[in-house]
PDB file of C-alpha atoms and ligand atoms in Angstrom:
ATOM      1  CA  MET A  22     134.800  17.957 121.129  1.00 43.00           C
ATOM      2  CA  ALA A  23     134.657  16.606 117.602  1.00 47.00           C
ATOM      3  CA  LYS A  24     137.158  13.859 116.936  1.00 49.00           C
ATOM      4  CA  ASP A  25     138.479  15.645 113.869  1.00 52.00           C
ATOM      5  CA  TYR A  26     139.866  18.384 116.083  1.00 68.00           C
ATOM      6  CA  ASP A  27     143.516  17.741 115.449  1.00 91.00           C
ATOM      7  CA  PRO A  28     145.328  20.053 117.921  1.00 96.00           C
ATOM      8  CA  GLN A  29     147.884  21.352 115.408  1.00 96.00           C
ATOM      9  CA  MET A  30     145.220  22.045 112.811  1.00 96.00           C
ATOM     10  CA  HIS A  31     143.017  23.641 115.407  1.00 96.00           C
ATOM     11  CA  THR A  32     145.682  26.085 116.536  1.00 97.00           C
ATOM     12  CA  ALA A  33     146.465  26.795 112.868  1.00 98.00           C
ATOM     13  CA  GLU A  34     142.788  27.587 112.316  1.00 97.00           C
ATOM     14  CA  HIS A  35     142.797  30.182 115.100  1.00 98.00           C
ATOM     15  CA  VAL A  36     145.938  31.842 113.715  1.00 98.00           C
ATOM     16  CA  LEU A  37     144.483  31.758 110.200  1.00 98.00           C
ATOM     17  CA  ASN A  38     141.223  33.347 111.355  1.00 98.00           C
ATOM     18  CA  GLN A  39     142.973  36.179 113.159  1.00 98.00           C
ATOM     19  CA  THR A  40     145.217  36.719 110.135  1.00 98.00           C
ATOM     20  CA  MET A  41     142.175  36.911 107.814  1.00 98.00           C
ATOM     21  CA  ILE A  42     140.694  39.534 110.148  1.00 97.00           C
ATOM     22  CA  ARG A  43     143.899  41.567 110.216  1.00 98.00           C
ATOM     23  CA  LEU A  44     144.731  41.382 106.512  1.00 98.00           C
ATOM     24  CA  PHE A  45     141.310  41.449 104.917  1.00 97.00           C
ATOM     25  CA  GLY A  46     138.877  42.686 107.567  1.00 96.00           C
ATOM     26  CA  CYS A  47     136.561  39.695 107.317  1.00 93.00           C
ATOM     27  CA  GLY A  48     135.143  37.711 110.234  1.00 94.00           C
ATOM     28  CA  ARG A  49     136.381  34.386 111.560  1.00 95.00           C
ATOM     29  CA  CYS A  50     135.404  31.404 109.416  1.00 96.00           C
ATOM     30  CA  PHE A  51     131.758  30.408 109.881  1.00 94.00           C
ATOM     31  CA  SER A  52     132.445  26.792 109.007  1.00 94.00           C
ATOM     32  CA  SER A  53     135.532  24.600 109.147  1.00 94.00           C
ATOM     33  CA  HIS A  54     136.525  20.990 108.571  1.00 94.00           C
ATOM     34  CA  LEU A  55     139.780  20.184 110.304  1.00 93.00           C
ATOM     35  CA  ASN A  56     141.613  16.969 109.570  1.00 91.00           C
ATOM     36  CA  PRO A  57     145.204  15.947 110.250  1.00 88.00           C
ATOM     37  CA  GLY A  58     145.989  15.777 106.507  1.00 91.00           C
ATOM     38  CA  LYS A  59     144.256  18.855 105.200  1.00 95.00           C
ATOM     39  CA  SER A  60     141.571  21.244 106.308  1.00 97.00           C
ATOM     40  CA  LYS A  61     139.195  23.813 104.942  1.00 97.00           C
ATOM     41  CA  CYS A  62     137.696  26.991 106.327  1.00 98.00           C
ATOM     42  CA  ASP A  63     134.830  29.019 104.834  1.00 97.00           C
ATOM     43  CA  TYR A  64     134.565  32.787 105.221  1.00 97.00           C
ATOM     44  CA  TYR A  65     131.937  35.304 104.228  1.00 95.00           C
ATOM     45  CA  PHE A  66     134.018  37.378 101.833  1.00 96.00           C
ATOM     46  CA  ASP A  67     133.165  39.191  98.639  1.00 94.00           C
ATOM     47  CA  ARG A  68     136.017  38.127  96.383  1.00 96.00           C
ATOM     48  CA  ASP A  69     138.640  35.489  95.796  1.00 97.00           C
ATOM     49  CA  LEU A  70     142.157  36.167  97.040  1.00 98.00           C
ATOM     50  CA  THR A  71     144.675  37.340  94.484  1.00 98.00           C
ATOM     51  CA  VAL A  72     147.989  35.541  94.103  1.00 97.00           C
ATOM     52  CA  ILE A  73     149.574  38.341  96.116  1.00 98.00           C
ATOM     53  CA  ASP A  74     146.894  38.095  98.839  1.00 98.00           C
ATOM     54  CA  ALA A  75     147.421  34.352  99.119  1.00 98.00           C
ATOM     55  CA  ALA A  76     151.184  34.727  99.433  1.00 98.00           C
ATOM     56  CA  ALA A  77     150.760  37.489 102.031  1.00 98.00           C
ATOM     57  CA  LEU A  78     148.323  35.353 104.013  1.00 98.00           C
ATOM     58  CA  GLU A  79     150.563  32.296 103.996  1.00 98.00           C
ATOM     59  CA  SER A  80     153.575  34.313 105.026  1.00 98.00           C
ATOM     60  CA  ALA A  81     151.720  36.207 107.793  1.00 98.00           C
ATOM     61  CA  VAL A  82     150.426  32.941 109.299  1.00 98.00           C
ATOM     62  CA  ASN A  83     153.910  31.415 109.214  1.00 98.00           C
ATOM     63  CA  ILE A  84     155.448  34.466 110.881  1.00 98.00           C
ATOM     64  CA  VAL A  85     153.081  33.922 113.814  1.00 98.00           C
ATOM     65  CA  LEU A  86     153.813  30.183 113.928  1.00 98.00           C
ATOM     66  CA  ASP A  87     157.558  30.866 113.850  1.00 98.00           C
ATOM     67  CA  GLN A  88     157.265  33.179 116.849  1.00 98.00           C
ATOM     68  CA  ASP A  89     156.402  30.127 118.957  1.00 98.00           C
ATOM     69  CA  LEU A  90     153.689  32.054 120.826  1.00 98.00           C
ATOM     70  CA  PRO A  91     152.202  30.357 123.886  1.00 98.00           C
ATOM     71  CA  VAL A  92     148.698  28.922 123.444  1.00 98.00           C
ATOM     72  CA  GLN A  93     146.841  29.214 126.722  1.00 98.00           C
ATOM     73  CA  GLU A  94     143.341  28.565 127.968  1.00 96.00           C
ATOM     74  CA  ARG A  95     141.505  30.117 130.839  1.00 95.00           C
ATOM     75  CA  MET A  96     137.990  30.005 132.206  1.00 96.00           C
ATOM     76  CA  VAL A  97     136.420  33.407 132.746  1.00 95.00           C
ATOM     77  CA  PRO A  98     132.980  34.558 133.879  1.00 94.00           C
ATOM     78  CA  ARG A  99     130.651  35.208 130.988  1.00 92.00           C
ATOM     79  CA  ARG A 100     130.467  38.946 131.664  1.00 91.00           C
ATOM     80  CA  GLU A 101     134.236  39.248 131.450  1.00 93.00           C
ATOM     81  CA  ALA A 102     134.312  37.100 128.307  1.00 94.00           C
ATOM     82  CA  GLU A 103     131.708  39.332 126.669  1.00 92.00           C
ATOM     83  CA  SER A 104     133.995  42.315 127.050  1.00 93.00           C
ATOM     84  CA  LEU A 105     136.851  40.464 125.340  1.00 93.00           C
ATOM     85  CA  VAL A 106     135.336  38.434 122.511  1.00 93.00           C
ATOM     86  CA  ASN A 107     132.251  37.988 120.382  1.00 90.00           C
ATOM     87  CA  LEU A 108     130.035  35.375 122.048  1.00 90.00           C
ATOM     88  CA  SER A 109     127.258  35.448 119.457  1.00 87.00           C
ATOM     89  CA  LYS A 110     128.154  31.993 118.130  1.00 84.00           C
ATOM     90  CA  LEU A 111     128.133  30.145 121.440  1.00 86.00           C
ATOM     91  CA  PRO A 112     125.952  27.035 121.359  1.00 85.00           C
ATOM     92  CA  ALA A 113     122.590  27.351 123.100  1.00 85.00           C
ATOM     93  CA  SER A 114     123.693  24.695 125.601  1.00 88.00           C
ATOM     94  CA  VAL A 115     126.003  27.244 127.263  1.00 87.00           C
ATOM     95  CA  GLY A 116     123.986  28.809 130.073  1.00 86.00           C
ATOM     96  CA  PRO A 117     124.051  32.513 130.996  1.00 85.00           C
ATOM     97  CA  ASP A 118     126.024  31.792 134.177  1.00 88.00           C
ATOM     98  CA  ASP A 119     128.431  29.253 132.722  1.00 91.00           C
ATOM     99  CA  PRO A 120     132.082  30.292 132.650  1.00 94.00           C
ATOM    100  CA  ILE A 121     133.571  30.633 129.174  1.00 96.00           C
ATOM    101  CA  ARG A 122     136.795  28.972 128.040  1.00 96.00           C
ATOM    102  CA  LEU A 123     138.978  31.459 126.203  1.00 97.00           C
ATOM    103  CA  VAL A 124     141.987  30.373 124.184  1.00 97.00           C
ATOM    104  CA  THR A 125     144.707  32.974 123.652  1.00 98.00           C
ATOM    105  CA  ILE A 126     147.634  32.774 121.249  1.00 98.00           C
ATOM    106  CA  GLY A 127     150.213  35.158 122.682  1.00 98.00           C
ATOM    107  CA  ASP A 128     148.915  38.693 122.145  1.00 97.00           C
ATOM    108  CA  TYR A 129     147.820  37.718 118.652  1.00 98.00           C
ATOM    109  CA  ASP A 130     144.450  36.058 119.106  1.00 98.00           C
ATOM    110  CA  ILE A 131     141.749  35.396 121.652  1.00 97.00           C
ATOM    111  CA  CYS A 132     138.716  33.226 120.952  1.00 96.00           C
ATOM    112  CA  PRO A 133     136.081  31.279 122.904  1.00 95.00           C
ATOM    113  CA  CYS A 134     136.786  27.623 122.188  1.00 93.00           C
ATOM    114  CA  ILE A 135     136.325  24.126 123.601  1.00 90.00           C
ATOM    115  CA  GLY A 136     138.826  22.376 121.338  1.00 91.00           C
ATOM    116  CA  ALA A 137     142.254  20.871 122.003  1.00 94.00           C
ATOM    117  CA  HIS A 138     145.289  22.942 121.087  1.00 96.00           C
ATOM    118  CA  VAL A 139     149.061  22.601 121.027  1.00 97.00           C
ATOM    119  CA  SER A 140     150.904  24.468 123.787  1.00 97.00           C
ATOM    120  CA  SER A 141     152.795  26.855 121.511  1.00 98.00           C
ATOM    121  CA  THR A 142     152.579  27.846 117.857  1.00 98.00           C
ATOM    122  CA  GLY A 143     156.005  26.397 117.099  1.00 97.00           C
ATOM    123  CA  GLU A 144     154.441  22.921 117.376  1.00 97.00           C
ATOM    124  CA  VAL A 145     152.094  23.547 114.469  1.00 97.00           C
ATOM    125  CA  GLY A 146     154.629  23.251 111.647  1.00 96.00           C
ATOM    126  CA  ARG A 147     154.434  25.298 108.467  1.00 97.00           C
ATOM    127  CA  PHE A 148     151.143  26.522 107.117  1.00 98.00           C
ATOM    128  CA  CYS A 149     150.644  25.840 103.426  1.00 98.00           C
ATOM    129  CA  LEU A 150     147.648  27.195 101.517  1.00 98.00           C
ATOM    130  CA  ILE A 151     146.491  24.533  99.037  1.00 98.00           C
ATOM    131  CA  SER A 152     143.749  26.486  97.289  1.00 98.00           C
ATOM    132  CA  HIS A 153     141.428  29.456  97.597  1.00 98.00           C
ATOM    133  CA  GLY A 154     138.279  30.364  95.731  1.00 97.00           C
ATOM    134  CA  LEU A 155     134.707  31.570  95.937  1.00 96.00           C
ATOM    135  CA  LEU A 156     132.081  28.833  96.194  1.00 94.00           C
ATOM    136  CA  GLU A 157     129.363  28.606  93.579  1.00 85.00           C
ATOM    137  CA  LYS A 158     126.156  30.061  94.962  1.00 79.00           C
ATOM    138  CA  GLU A 159     123.657  27.281  95.522  1.00 73.00           C
ATOM    139  CA  ALA A 160     120.401  27.555  93.628  1.00 71.00           C
ATOM    140  CA  GLY A 161     117.702  28.847  95.943  1.00 71.00           C
ATOM    141  CA  SER A 162     120.192  29.873  98.585  1.00 70.00           C
ATOM    142  CA  ASP A 163     118.704  32.562 100.790  1.00 69.00           C
ATOM    143  CA  THR A 164     121.988  34.291 101.498  1.00 72.00           C
ATOM    144  CA  GLU A 165     123.495  36.816  99.142  1.00 78.00           C
ATOM    145  CA  GLN A 166     126.868  36.619 100.841  1.00 87.00           C
ATOM    146  CA  SER A 167     129.618  35.044  98.843  1.00 93.00           C
ATOM    147  CA  VAL A 168     131.790  32.421 100.469  1.00 95.00           C
ATOM    148  CA  LEU A 169     135.542  32.148 100.204  1.00 97.00           C
ATOM    149  CA  ARG A 170     136.898  28.650 100.864  1.00 98.00           C
ATOM    150  CA  LEU A 171     140.508  28.168 101.923  1.00 98.00           C
ATOM    151  CA  ARG A 172     142.096  24.721 101.913  1.00 98.00           C
ATOM    152  CA  PHE A 173     145.352  24.227 103.733  1.00 98.00           C
ATOM    153  CA  LYS A 174     147.745  21.685 105.124  1.00 97.00           C
ATOM    154  CA  LEU A 175     150.598  21.688 107.604  1.00 97.00           C
ATOM    155  CA  VAL A 176     154.046  20.530 106.569  1.00 95.00           C
TER     156      VAL A 176
HETATM  157 ZN1   ZN B  22     138.900  26.726 118.486  1.00 77.78          ZN
END
């Protein structure tokens, strides 16, 4: 577990990812940097958020946090996990017979994860989006996908 895995930020990241899926139909972030002060998550997404999108996102995340949903972990056999979640991003070190740790946030989100979490979403605080924007494409980059970066803090 990386030492920058602040439990409150980490739970916020899961809620944020599920909210991005539900509001905008994108995937979970493919990269994240979580720190106690502020964090950033990068998504494959074809446009920047509008002001209205950003407000809707912030409010939807905070509604989930306010519900004080339980955050629970359980170990399940890989076959069962495969029927519940996308396991395509598991590290190669996870063997085919290893059980998978799933983290659920009430009925809102389920995700394979090894990180530390708070025990309910009410412990996270308020989610505050600091900025959003598409990253400049790097010269010579082999991917055509545009990347939306969200920066956020908890207050
Ligand atoms: Zn996680």
